[in-house]
CSV table of C-alpha atoms in Angstrom, one decimal:
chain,number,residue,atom,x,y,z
A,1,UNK,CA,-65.1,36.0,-223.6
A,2,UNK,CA,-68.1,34.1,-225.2
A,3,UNK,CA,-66.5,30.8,-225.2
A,4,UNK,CA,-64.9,28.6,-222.7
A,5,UNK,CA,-62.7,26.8,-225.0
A,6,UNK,CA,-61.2,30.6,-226.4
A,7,UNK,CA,-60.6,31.5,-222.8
A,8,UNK,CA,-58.9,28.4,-222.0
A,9,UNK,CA,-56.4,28.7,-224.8
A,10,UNK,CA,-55.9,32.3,-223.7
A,11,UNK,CA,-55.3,30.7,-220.2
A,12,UNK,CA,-53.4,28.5,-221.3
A,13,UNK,CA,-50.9,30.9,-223.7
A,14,UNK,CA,-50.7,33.3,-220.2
A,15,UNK,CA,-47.2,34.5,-219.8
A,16,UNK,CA,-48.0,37.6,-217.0
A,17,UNK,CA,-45.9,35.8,-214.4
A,18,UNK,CA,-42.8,34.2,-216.2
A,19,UNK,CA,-40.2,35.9,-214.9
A,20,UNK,CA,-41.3,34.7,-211.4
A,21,UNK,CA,-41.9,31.2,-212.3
A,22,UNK,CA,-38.8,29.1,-211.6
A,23,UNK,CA,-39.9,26.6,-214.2
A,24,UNK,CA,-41.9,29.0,-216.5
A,25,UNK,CA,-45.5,29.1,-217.6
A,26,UNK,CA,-48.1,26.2,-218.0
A,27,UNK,CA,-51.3,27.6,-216.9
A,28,UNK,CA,-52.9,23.6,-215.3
A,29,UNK,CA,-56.6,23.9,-215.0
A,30,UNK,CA,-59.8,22.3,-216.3
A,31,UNK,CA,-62.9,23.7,-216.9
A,32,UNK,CA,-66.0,22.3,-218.5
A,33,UNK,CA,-69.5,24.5,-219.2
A,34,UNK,CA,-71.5,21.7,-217.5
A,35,UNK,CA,-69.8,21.3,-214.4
A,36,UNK,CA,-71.4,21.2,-211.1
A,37,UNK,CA,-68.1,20.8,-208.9
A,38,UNK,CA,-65.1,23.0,-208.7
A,39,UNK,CA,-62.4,22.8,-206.8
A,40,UNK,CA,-60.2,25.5,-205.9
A,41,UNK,CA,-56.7,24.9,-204.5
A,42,UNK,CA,-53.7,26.3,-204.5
A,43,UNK,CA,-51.2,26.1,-207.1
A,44,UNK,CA,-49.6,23.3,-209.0
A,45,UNK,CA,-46.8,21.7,-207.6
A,46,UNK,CA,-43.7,20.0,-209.2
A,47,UNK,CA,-45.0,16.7,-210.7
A,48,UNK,CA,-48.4,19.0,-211.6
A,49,UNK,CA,-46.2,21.1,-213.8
A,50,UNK,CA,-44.4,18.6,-215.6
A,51,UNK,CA,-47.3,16.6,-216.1
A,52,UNK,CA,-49.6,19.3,-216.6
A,53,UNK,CA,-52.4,17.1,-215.2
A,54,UNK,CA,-54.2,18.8,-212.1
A,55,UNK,CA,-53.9,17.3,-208.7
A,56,UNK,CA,-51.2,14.4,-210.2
A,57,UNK,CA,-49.5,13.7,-207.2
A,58,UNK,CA,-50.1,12.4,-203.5
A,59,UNK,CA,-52.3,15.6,-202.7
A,60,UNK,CA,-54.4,14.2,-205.2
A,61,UNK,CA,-54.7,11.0,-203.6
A,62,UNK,CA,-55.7,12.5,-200.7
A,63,UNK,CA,-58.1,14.9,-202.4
A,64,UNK,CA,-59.4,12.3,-204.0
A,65,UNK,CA,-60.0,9.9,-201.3
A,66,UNK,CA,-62.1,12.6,-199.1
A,67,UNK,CA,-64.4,13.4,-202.5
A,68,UNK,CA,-64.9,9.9,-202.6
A,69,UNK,CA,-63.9,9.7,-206.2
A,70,UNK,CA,-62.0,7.3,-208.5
A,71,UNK,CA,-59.2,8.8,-210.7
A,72,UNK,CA,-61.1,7.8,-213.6
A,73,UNK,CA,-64.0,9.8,-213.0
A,74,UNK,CA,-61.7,13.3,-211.6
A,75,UNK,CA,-60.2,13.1,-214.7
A,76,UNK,CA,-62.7,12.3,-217.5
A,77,UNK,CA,-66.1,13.9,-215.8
A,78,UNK,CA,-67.3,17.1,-217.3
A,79,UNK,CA,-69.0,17.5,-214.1
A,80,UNK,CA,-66.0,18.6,-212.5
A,81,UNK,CA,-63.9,21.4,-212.6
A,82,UNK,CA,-60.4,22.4,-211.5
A,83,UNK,CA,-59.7,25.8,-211.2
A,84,UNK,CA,-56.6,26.9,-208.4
A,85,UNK,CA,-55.8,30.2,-207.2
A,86,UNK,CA,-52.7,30.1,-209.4
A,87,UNK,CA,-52.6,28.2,-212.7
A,88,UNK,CA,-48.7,27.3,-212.5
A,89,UNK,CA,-46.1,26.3,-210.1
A,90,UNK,CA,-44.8,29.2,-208.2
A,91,UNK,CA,-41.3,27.8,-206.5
A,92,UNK,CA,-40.4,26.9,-203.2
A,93,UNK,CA,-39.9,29.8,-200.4
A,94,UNK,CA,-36.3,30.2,-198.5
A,95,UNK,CA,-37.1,28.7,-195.7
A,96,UNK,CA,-38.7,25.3,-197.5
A,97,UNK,CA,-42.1,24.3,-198.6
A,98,UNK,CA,-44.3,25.6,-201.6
A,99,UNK,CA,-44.7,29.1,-202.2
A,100,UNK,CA,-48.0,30.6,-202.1
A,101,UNK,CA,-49.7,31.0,-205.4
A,102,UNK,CA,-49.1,34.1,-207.5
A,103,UNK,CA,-51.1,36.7,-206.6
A,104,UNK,CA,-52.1,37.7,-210.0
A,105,UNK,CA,-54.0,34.7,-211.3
A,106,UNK,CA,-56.9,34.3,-210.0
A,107,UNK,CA,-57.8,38.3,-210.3
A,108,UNK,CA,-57.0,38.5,-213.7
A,109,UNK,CA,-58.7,34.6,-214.5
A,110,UNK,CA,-61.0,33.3,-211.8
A,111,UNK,CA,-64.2,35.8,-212.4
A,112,UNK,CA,-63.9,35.4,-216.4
A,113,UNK,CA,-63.8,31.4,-215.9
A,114,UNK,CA,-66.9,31.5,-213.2
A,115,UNK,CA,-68.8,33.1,-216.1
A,116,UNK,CA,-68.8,30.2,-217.7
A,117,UNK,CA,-69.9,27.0,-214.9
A,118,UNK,CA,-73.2,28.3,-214.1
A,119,UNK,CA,-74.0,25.0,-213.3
A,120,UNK,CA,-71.6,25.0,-210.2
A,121,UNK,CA,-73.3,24.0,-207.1
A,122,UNK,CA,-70.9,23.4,-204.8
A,123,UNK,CA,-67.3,25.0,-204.9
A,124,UNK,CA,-64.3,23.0,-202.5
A,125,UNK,CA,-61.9,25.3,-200.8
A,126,UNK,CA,-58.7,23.6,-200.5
A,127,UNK,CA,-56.5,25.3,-198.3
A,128,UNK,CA,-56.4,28.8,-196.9
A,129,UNK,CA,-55.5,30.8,-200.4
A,130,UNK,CA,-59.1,29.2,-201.6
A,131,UNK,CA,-61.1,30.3,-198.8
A,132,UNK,CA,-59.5,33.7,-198.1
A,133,UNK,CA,-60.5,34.8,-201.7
A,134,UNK,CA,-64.0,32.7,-201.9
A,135,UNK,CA,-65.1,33.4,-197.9
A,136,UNK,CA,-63.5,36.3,-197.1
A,137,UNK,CA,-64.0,38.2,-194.1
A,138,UNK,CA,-66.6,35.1,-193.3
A,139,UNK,CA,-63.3,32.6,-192.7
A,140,UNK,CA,-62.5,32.2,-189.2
A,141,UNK,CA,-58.9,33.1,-187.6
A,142,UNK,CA,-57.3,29.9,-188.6
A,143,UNK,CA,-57.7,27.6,-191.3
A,144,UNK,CA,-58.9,24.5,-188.6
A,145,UNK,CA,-61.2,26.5,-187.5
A,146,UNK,CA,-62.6,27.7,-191.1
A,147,UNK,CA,-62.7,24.2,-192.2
A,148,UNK,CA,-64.3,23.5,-188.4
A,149,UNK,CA,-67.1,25.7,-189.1
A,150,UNK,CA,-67.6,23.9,-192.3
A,151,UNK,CA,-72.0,24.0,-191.8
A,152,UNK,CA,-71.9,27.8,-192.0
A,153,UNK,CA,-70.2,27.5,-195.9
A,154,UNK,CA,-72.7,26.1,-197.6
A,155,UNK,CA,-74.6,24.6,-199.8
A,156,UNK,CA,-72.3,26.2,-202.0
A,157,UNK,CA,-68.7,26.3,-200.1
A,158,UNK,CA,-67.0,23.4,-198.7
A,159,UNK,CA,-63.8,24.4,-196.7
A,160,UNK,CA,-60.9,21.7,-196.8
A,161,UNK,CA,-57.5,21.9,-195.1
A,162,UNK,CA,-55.1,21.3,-198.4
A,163,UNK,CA,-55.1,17.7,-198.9
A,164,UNK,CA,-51.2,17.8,-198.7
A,165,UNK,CA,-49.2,15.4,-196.3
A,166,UNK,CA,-49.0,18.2,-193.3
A,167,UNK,CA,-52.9,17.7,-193.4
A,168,UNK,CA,-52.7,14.4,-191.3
A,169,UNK,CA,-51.6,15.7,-188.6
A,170,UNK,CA,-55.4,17.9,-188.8
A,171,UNK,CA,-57.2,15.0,-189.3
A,172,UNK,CA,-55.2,13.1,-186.4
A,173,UNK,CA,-56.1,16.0,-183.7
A,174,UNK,CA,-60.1,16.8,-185.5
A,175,UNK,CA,-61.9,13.4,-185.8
A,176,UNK,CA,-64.9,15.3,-186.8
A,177,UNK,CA,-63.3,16.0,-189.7
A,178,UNK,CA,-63.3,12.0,-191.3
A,179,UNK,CA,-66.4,11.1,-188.9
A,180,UNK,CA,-68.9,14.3,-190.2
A,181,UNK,CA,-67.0,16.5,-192.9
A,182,UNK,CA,-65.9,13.8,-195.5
A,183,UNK,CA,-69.0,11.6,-195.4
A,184,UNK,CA,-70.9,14.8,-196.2
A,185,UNK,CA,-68.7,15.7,-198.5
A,186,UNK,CA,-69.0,12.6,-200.3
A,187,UNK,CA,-72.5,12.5,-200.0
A,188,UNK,CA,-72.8,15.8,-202.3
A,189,UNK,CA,-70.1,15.1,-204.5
A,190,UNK,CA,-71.9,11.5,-205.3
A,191,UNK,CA,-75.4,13.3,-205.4
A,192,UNK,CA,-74.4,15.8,-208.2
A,193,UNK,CA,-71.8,13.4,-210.2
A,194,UNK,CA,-75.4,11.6,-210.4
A,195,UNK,CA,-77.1,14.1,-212.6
């Protein structure tokens, strides 16, 4: 691929995964050739998918508040980039909650979209899916103590618990997490929306 925009609309046309998608295909990410910041989470969930705006719903309120960035600016900056592990809502499991993102995606996507923001400085690892592709065997044994151990990540990673309502209950019991990881955070998000 030699151009963003033709990958994109490949992207976008993706159909690998319909018959596992309860609500069908629409690939939801956004990719510019300048940006600086990416953020990888997990998967688009309902109000993601009808919308087809990334991070449209209370996660991204959430999100949002620990980058320390108005809506204006996620949505509208070419500096940022939103890239998840997979591009399209995957259904719920049996026993409740969202399941995990497709396992295809971001194999047959992620490396050919990379290729195109070599301006990326730093990368945000929402949720465990994120960090077990992007750290590896580096994460730690659970995803508190990944997102803990925050220092060893970067400059380049930043390793966040997903930004979705079950994530209070982190920040309640790990006040290091408002008092030393999100005023970072926001510090180097601010620094390279600056440029």
């Amino acid at each position: 691929m030699h151009d963003l925009s033709e990958l994109l609309t490949r992207i976008r046309a993706c159909r690998h995964c319909e018959a596992h998608l309860p609500l069908g295909p629409r690939p939801v990410l956004v990719a510019h050739p300048g940006a600086r910041l990416l953020i990888v989470g997990q998967a688009p969930g309902t109000r993601v998918q009808e919308s087809g705006i990334p991070w449209n719903d209370r996660s991204g309120d959430r999100l949002r508040d620990w980058l320390g960035v108005e809506r204006e600016t996620f949505y509208n900056d070419p500096r940022i980039a939103i890239v998840p592990m997979g591009f399209c809502y995957p259904g719920v499991l049996p026993s409740g909650g969202d399941a995990p993102p497709r396992p295809e995606c971001a194999p047959m996507w992620h490396d050919a979209v990379l290729a195109h923001l070599p301006d990326v400085e730093l990368v945000v690892l929402a949720g465990m899916y994120a960090q077990a592709r992007y750290l590896g065997k580096s994460r730690k044994r659970t995803l508190t103590e990944t997102v803990a151990a925050w220092r060893e990540y970067g400059p380049k990673y930043m390793p966040l618990p997903h930004p979705s309502w079950r994530s209070q209950n982190i920040e309640r019991k790990n006040p290091w997490l408002r008092s030393e990881l999100i005023p970072t955070l926001q510090s180097r998000v601010a620094a390279l929306l600056q440029r």
